[in-house]
mmCIF file of C-alpha atoms in Angstrom:
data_model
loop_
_atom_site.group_PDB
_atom_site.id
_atom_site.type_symbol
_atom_site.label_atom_id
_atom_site.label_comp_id
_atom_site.label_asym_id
_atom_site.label_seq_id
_atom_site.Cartn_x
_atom_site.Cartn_y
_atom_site.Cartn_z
ATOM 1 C CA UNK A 174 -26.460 -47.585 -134.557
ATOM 2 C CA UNK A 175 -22.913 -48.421 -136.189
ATOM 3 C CA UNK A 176 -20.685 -51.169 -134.790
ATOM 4 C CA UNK A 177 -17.832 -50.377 -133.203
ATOM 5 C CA UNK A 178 -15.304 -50.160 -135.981
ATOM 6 C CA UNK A 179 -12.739 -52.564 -133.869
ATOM 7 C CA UNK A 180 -13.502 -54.416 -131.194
ATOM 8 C CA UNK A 181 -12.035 -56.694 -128.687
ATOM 9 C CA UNK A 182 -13.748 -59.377 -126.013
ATOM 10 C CA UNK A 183 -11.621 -61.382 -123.867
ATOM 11 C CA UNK A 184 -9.154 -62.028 -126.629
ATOM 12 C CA UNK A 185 -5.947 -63.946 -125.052
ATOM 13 C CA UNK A 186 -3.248 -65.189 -127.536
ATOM 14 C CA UNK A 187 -0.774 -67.850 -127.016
ATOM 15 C CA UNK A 188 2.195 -68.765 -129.449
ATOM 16 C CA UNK A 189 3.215 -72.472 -128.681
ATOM 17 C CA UNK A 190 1.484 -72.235 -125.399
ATOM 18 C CA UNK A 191 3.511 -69.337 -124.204
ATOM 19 C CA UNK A 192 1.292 -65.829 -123.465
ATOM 20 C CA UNK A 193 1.675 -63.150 -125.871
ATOM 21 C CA UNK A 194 -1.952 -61.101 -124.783
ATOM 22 C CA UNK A 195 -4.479 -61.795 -122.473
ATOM 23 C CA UNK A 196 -7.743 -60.736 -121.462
ATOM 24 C CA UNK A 197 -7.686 -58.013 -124.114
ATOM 25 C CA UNK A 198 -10.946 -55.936 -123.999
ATOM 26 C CA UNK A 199 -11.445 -52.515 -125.555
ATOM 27 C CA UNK A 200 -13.794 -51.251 -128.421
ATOM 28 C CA UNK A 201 -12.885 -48.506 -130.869
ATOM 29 C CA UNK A 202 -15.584 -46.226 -132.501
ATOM 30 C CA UNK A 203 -15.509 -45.536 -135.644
ATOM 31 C CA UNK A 204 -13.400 -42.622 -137.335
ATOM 32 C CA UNK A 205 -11.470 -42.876 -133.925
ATOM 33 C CA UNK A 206 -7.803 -42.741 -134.155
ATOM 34 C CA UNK A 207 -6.206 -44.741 -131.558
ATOM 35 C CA UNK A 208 -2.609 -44.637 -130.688
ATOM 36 C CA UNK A 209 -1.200 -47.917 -129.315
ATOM 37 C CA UNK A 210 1.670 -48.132 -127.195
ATOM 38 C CA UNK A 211 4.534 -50.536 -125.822
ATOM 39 C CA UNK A 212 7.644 -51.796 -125.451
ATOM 40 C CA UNK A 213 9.489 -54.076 -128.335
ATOM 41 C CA UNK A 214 7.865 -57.283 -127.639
ATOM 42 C CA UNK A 215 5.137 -56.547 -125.507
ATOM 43 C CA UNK A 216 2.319 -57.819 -128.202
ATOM 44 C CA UNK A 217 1.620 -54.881 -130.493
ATOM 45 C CA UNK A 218 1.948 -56.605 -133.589
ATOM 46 C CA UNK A 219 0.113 -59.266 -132.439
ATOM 47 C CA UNK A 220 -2.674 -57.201 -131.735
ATOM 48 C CA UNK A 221 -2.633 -55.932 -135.406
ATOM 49 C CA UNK A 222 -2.365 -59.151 -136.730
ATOM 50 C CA UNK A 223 -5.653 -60.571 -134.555
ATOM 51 C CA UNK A 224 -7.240 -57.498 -135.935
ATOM 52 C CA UNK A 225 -6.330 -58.100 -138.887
ATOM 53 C CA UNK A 226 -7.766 -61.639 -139.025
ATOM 54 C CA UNK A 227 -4.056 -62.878 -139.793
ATOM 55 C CA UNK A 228 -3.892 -64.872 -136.107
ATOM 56 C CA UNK A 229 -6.725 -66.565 -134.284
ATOM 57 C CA UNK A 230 -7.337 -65.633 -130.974
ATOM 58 C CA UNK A 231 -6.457 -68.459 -128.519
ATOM 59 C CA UNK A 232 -10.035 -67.420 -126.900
ATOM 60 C CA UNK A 233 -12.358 -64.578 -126.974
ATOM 61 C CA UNK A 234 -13.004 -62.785 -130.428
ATOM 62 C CA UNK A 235 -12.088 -59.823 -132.648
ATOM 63 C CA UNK A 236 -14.434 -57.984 -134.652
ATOM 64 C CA UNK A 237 -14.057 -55.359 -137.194
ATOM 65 C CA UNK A 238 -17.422 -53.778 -138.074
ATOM 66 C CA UNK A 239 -19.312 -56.442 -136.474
ATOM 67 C CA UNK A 240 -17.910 -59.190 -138.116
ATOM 68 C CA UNK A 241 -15.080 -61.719 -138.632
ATOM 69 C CA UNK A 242 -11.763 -60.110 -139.519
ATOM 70 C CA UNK A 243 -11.461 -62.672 -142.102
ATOM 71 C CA UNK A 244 -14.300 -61.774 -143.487
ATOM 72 C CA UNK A 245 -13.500 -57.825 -143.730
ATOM 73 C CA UNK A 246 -10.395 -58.017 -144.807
ATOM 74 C CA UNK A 247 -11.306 -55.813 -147.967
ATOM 75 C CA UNK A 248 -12.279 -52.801 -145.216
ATOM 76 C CA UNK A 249 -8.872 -53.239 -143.828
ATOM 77 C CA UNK A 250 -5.793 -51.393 -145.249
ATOM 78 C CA UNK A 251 -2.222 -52.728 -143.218
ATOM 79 C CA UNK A 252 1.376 -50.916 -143.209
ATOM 80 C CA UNK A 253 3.995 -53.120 -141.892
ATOM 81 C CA UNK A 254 7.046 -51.989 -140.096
ATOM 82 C CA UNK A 255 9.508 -52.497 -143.047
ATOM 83 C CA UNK A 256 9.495 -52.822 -146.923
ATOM 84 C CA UNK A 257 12.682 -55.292 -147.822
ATOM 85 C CA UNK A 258 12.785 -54.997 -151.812
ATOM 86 C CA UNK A 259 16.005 -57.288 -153.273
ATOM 87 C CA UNK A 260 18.644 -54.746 -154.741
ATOM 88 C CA UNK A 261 18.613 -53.552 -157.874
ATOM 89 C CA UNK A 262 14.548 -55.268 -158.012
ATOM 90 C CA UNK A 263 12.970 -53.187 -160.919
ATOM 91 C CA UNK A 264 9.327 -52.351 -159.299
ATOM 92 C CA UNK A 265 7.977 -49.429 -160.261
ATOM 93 C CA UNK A 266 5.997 -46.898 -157.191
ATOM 94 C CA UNK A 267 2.947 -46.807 -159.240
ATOM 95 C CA UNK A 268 2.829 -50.665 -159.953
ATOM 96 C CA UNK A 269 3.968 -51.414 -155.920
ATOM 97 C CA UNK A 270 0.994 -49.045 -155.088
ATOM 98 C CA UNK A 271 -1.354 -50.918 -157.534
ATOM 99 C CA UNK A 272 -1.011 -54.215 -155.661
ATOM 100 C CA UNK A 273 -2.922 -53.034 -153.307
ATOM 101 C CA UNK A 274 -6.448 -52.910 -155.271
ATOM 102 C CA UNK A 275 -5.978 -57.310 -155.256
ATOM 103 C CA UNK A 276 -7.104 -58.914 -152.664
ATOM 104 C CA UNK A 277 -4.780 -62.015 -154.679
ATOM 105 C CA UNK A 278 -1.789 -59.643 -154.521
ATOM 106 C CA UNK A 279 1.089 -60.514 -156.990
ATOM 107 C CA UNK A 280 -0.725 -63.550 -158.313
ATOM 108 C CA UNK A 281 -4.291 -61.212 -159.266
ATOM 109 C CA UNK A 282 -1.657 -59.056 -160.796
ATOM 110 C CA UNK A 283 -0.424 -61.394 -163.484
ATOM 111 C CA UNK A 284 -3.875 -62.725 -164.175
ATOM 112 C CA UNK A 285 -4.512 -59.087 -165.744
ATOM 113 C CA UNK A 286 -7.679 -57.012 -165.601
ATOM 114 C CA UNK A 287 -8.068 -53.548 -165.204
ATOM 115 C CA UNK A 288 -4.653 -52.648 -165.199
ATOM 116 C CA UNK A 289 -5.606 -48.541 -166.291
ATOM 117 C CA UNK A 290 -8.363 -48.992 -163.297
ATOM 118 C CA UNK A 291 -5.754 -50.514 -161.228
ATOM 119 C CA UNK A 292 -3.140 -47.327 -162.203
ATOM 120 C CA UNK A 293 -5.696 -44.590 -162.233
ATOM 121 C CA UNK A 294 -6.554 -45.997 -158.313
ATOM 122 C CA UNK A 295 -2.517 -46.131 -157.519
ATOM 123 C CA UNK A 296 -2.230 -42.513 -158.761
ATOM 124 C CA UNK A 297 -5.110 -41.068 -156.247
ATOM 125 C CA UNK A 298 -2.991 -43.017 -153.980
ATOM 126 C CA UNK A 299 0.311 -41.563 -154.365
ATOM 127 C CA UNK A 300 -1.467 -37.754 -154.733
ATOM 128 C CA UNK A 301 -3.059 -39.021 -150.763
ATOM 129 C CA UNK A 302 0.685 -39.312 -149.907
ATOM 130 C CA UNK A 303 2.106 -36.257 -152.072
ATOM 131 C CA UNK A 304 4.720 -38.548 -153.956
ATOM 132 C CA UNK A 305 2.419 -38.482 -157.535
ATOM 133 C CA UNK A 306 5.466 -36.883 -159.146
ATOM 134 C CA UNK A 307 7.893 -39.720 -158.534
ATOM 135 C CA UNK A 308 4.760 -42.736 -159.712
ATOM 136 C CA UNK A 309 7.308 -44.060 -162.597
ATOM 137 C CA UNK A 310 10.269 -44.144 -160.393
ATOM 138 C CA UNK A 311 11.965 -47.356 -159.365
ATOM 139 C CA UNK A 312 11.506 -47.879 -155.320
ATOM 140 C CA UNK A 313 14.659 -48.951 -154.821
ATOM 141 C CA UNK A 314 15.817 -45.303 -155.568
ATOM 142 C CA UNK A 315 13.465 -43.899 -152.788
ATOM 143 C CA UNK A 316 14.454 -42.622 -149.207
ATOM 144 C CA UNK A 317 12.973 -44.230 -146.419
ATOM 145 C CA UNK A 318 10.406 -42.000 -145.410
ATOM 146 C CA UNK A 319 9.030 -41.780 -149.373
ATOM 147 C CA UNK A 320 9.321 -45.993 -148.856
ATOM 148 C CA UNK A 321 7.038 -45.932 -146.422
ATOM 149 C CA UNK A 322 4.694 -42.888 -148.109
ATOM 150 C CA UNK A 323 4.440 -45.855 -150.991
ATOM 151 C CA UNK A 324 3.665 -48.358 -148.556
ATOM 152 C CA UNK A 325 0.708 -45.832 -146.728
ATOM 153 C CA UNK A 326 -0.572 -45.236 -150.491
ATOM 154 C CA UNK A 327 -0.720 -49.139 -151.165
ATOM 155 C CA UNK A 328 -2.691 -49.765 -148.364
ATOM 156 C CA UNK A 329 -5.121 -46.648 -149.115
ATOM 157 C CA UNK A 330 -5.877 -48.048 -152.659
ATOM 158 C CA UNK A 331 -8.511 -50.118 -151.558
ATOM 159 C CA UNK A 332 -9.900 -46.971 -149.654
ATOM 160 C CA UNK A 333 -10.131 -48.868 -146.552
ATOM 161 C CA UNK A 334 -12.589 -48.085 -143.232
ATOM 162 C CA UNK A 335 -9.966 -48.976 -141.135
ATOM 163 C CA UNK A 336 -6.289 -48.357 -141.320
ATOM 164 C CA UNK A 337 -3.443 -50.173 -139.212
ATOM 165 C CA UNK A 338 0.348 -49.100 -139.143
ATOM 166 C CA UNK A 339 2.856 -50.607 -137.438
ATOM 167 C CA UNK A 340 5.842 -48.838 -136.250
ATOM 168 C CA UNK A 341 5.315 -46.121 -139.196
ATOM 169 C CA UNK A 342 8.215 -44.000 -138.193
ATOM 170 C CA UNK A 343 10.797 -46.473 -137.477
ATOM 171 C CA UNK A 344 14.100 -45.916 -138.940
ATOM 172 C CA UNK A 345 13.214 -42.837 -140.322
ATOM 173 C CA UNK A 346 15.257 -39.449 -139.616
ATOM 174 C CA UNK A 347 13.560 -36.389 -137.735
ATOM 175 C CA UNK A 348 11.962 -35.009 -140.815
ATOM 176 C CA UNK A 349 10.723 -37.870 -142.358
ATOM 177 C CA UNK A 350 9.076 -38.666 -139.063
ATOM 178 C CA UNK A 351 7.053 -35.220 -139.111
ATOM 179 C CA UNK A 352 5.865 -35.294 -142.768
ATOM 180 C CA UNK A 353 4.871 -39.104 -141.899
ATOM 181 C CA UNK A 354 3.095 -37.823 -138.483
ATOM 182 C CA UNK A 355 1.022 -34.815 -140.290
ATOM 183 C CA UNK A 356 0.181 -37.562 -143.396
ATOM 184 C CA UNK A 357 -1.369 -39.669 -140.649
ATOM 185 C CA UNK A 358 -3.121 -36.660 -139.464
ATOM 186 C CA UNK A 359 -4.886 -35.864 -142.540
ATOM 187 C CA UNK A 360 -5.473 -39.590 -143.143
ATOM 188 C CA UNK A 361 -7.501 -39.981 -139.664
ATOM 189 C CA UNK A 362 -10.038 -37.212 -141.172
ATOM 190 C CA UNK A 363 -12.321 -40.367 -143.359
ATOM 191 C CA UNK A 364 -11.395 -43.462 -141.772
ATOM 192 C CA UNK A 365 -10.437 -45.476 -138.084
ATOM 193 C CA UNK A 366 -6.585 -45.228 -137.612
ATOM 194 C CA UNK A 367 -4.550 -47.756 -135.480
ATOM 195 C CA UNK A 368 -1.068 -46.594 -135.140
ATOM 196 C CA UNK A 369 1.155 -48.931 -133.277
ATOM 197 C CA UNK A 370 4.742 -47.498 -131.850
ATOM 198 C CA UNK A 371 7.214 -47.738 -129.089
ATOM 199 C CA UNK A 372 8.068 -44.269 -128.646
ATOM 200 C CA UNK A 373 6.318 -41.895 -126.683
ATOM 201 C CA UNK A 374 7.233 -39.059 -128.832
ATOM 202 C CA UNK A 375 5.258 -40.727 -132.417
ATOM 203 C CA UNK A 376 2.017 -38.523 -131.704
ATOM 204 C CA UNK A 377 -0.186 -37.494 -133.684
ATOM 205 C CA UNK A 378 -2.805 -34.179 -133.295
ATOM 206 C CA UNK A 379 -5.678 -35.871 -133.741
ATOM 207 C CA UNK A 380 -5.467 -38.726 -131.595
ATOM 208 C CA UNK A 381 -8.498 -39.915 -129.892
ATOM 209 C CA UNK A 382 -7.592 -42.474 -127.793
ATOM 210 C CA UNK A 383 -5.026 -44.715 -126.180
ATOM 211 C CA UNK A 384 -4.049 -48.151 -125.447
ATOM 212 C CA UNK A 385 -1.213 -49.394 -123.731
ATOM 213 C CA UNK A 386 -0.061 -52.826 -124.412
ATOM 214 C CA UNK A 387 2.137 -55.225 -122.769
ATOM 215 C CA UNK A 388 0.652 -58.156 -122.425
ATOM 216 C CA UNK A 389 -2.075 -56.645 -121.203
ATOM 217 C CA UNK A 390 -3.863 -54.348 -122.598
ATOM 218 C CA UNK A 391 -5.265 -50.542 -120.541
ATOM 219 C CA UNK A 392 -7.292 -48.912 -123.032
ATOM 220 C CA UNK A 393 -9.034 -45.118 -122.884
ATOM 221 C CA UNK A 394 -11.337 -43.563 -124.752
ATOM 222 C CA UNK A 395 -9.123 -39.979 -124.756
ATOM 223 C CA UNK A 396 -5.726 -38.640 -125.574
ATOM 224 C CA UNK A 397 -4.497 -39.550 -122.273
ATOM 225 C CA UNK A 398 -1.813 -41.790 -120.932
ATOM 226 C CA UNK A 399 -2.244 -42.042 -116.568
ATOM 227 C CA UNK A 400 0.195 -43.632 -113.884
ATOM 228 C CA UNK A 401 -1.298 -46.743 -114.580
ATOM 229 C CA UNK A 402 -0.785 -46.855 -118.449
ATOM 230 C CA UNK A 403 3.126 -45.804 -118.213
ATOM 231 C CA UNK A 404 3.535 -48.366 -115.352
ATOM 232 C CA UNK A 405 2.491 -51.635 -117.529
ATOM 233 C CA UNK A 406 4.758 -49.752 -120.446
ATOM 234 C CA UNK A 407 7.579 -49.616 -118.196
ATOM 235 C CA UNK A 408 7.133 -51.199 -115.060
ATOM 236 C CA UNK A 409 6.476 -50.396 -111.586
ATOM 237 C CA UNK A 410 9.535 -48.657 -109.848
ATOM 238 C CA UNK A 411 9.566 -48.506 -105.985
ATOM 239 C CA UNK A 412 12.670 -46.913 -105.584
ATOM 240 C CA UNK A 413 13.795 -43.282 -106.429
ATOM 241 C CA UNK A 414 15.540 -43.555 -110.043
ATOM 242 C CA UNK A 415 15.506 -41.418 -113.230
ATOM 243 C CA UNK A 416 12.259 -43.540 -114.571
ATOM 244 C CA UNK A 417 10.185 -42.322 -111.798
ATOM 245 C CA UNK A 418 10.916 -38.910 -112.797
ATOM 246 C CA UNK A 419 10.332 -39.277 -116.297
ATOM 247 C CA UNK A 420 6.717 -40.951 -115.404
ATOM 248 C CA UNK A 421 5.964 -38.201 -112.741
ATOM 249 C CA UNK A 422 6.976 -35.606 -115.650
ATOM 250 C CA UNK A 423 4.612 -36.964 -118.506
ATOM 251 C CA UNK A 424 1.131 -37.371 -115.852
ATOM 252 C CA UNK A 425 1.391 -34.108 -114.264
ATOM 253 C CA UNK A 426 3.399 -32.015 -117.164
ATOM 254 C CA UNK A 427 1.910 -33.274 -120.267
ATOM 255 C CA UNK A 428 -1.461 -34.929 -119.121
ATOM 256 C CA UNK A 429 -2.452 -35.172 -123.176
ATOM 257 C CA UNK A 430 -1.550 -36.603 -126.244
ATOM 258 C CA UNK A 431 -1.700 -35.331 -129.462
ATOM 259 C CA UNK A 432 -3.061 -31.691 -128.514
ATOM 260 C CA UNK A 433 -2.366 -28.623 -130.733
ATOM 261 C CA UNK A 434 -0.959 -25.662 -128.586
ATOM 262 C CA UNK A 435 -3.822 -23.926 -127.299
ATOM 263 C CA UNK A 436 -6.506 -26.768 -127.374
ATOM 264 C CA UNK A 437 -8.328 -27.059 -124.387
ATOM 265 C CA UNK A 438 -7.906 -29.919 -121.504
ATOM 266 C CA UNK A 439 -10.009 -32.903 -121.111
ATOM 267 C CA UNK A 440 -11.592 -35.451 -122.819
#
């Protein structure tokens, strides 16, 4: 039997002594795609980055595959929230796209190699992410939502077993958003998806599973945020306000995530 492709036990985190997670516990199977939600600041990149092997638990472990993070970081492709390029910087999308196939980055780059390996592996890339047409473009000339189509297809080059993406719709207008959302559909069919967001409405039809994190960390195996979930997201109101409402409305009017009209209910 497979490991789990991600999995957490006991992990707390702590930057300069002050909480960030705690008592995080949840394990992901593989070829699940898990959608992880929370406020700004509740811990989300964090998680990525302990999953990533970037940060070092504070106690507990991580494991990806069964082993040190550190140590799978090749089986690991990463899409960060933004892409800052200086203006007027003359990068090319098939060469950004390329970095991705060295683990040395920028630095394996100008040691040379296989650069027609490297461009062949960008191009397969960029096809992934339907934006093969504009491969000899400069980036700088791109729209946000192709941006961060180059930055998916960068971290695909490796052809990674699991995929994280943080905030992958951020800053992007309406239909940017959907062609992003039905990209990371299609993605989710051959590898383990994380995708990390704040907003309720970033879901995708596939998803599997959910975590919400703030601080903590509620985790299910199935499309399906309860009471509980939405409370650590946005806290626990005793009075009567507009919040309750909008709570009440998700559980009991739209019980799933990530359902196609006319799926059936459940798990």
């Amino acid at each position: 039997m497979s490991p789990p492709a991600l999995q957490f036990e006991d992990v707390c985190f702590a930057y300069n002594g002050a909480p960030v997670l705690e008592g995080v516990s949840f394990s992901l199977p593989a070829g699940a795609l898990l959608g992880v939600l929370g406020p700004n600041g509740a811990g989300k990149t964090t998680l990525a980055r302990l999953a990533m092997g970037r940060l070092t638990p504070t106690s507990g472990r991580v494991l990806v595959a069964g082993r040190d993070p550190r140590k799978a970081a090749g089986r690991i492709g990463y899409v960060p929230q933004f892409m800052t390029l200086t203006q007027g910087f003359p990068v090319k999308v098939v060469d950004l796209v390329a970095l991705g196939a060295l683990p040395a980055g920028l630095a394996g780059w100008l040691k040379g190699g296989d650069a027609a390996g490297r461009r062949r592996r960008a191009l397969e890339a960029l096809e992934a992410v339907e934006l093969a047409d504009l491969a000899d473009r400069p980036v700088a000339e791109l729209s946000g939502g192709q941006r961060q189509r180059v930055l998916i297809a960068r971290a695909l080059v490796g052809d990674p077993e699991l995929l994280i993406l943080d905030e992958p719709t951020a800053n992007i207008d309406p239909a940017g958003k959907s062609c992003i959302v039905d990209l990371l559909d299609g993605l989710a069919e051959r590898r383990t998806v994380v995708l990390i967001s704040h907003d309720l409405t970033v879901t995708v039809p596939h998803i599997t599973a959910v975590a919400a994190v703030n601080r903590r960390v509620l985790f299910r195996p199935e499309p399906r945020l309860d009471q509980e979930m939405l409370e650590l997201i946005y806290g626990l109101h005793r009075h009567d306000c507009p919040m309750d409402s909008f709570i009440h409305h998700l559980v009991e009017r739209q019980p799933t995530l990530g359902r196609r009209h006319g799926d059936s209910a459940g798990a």
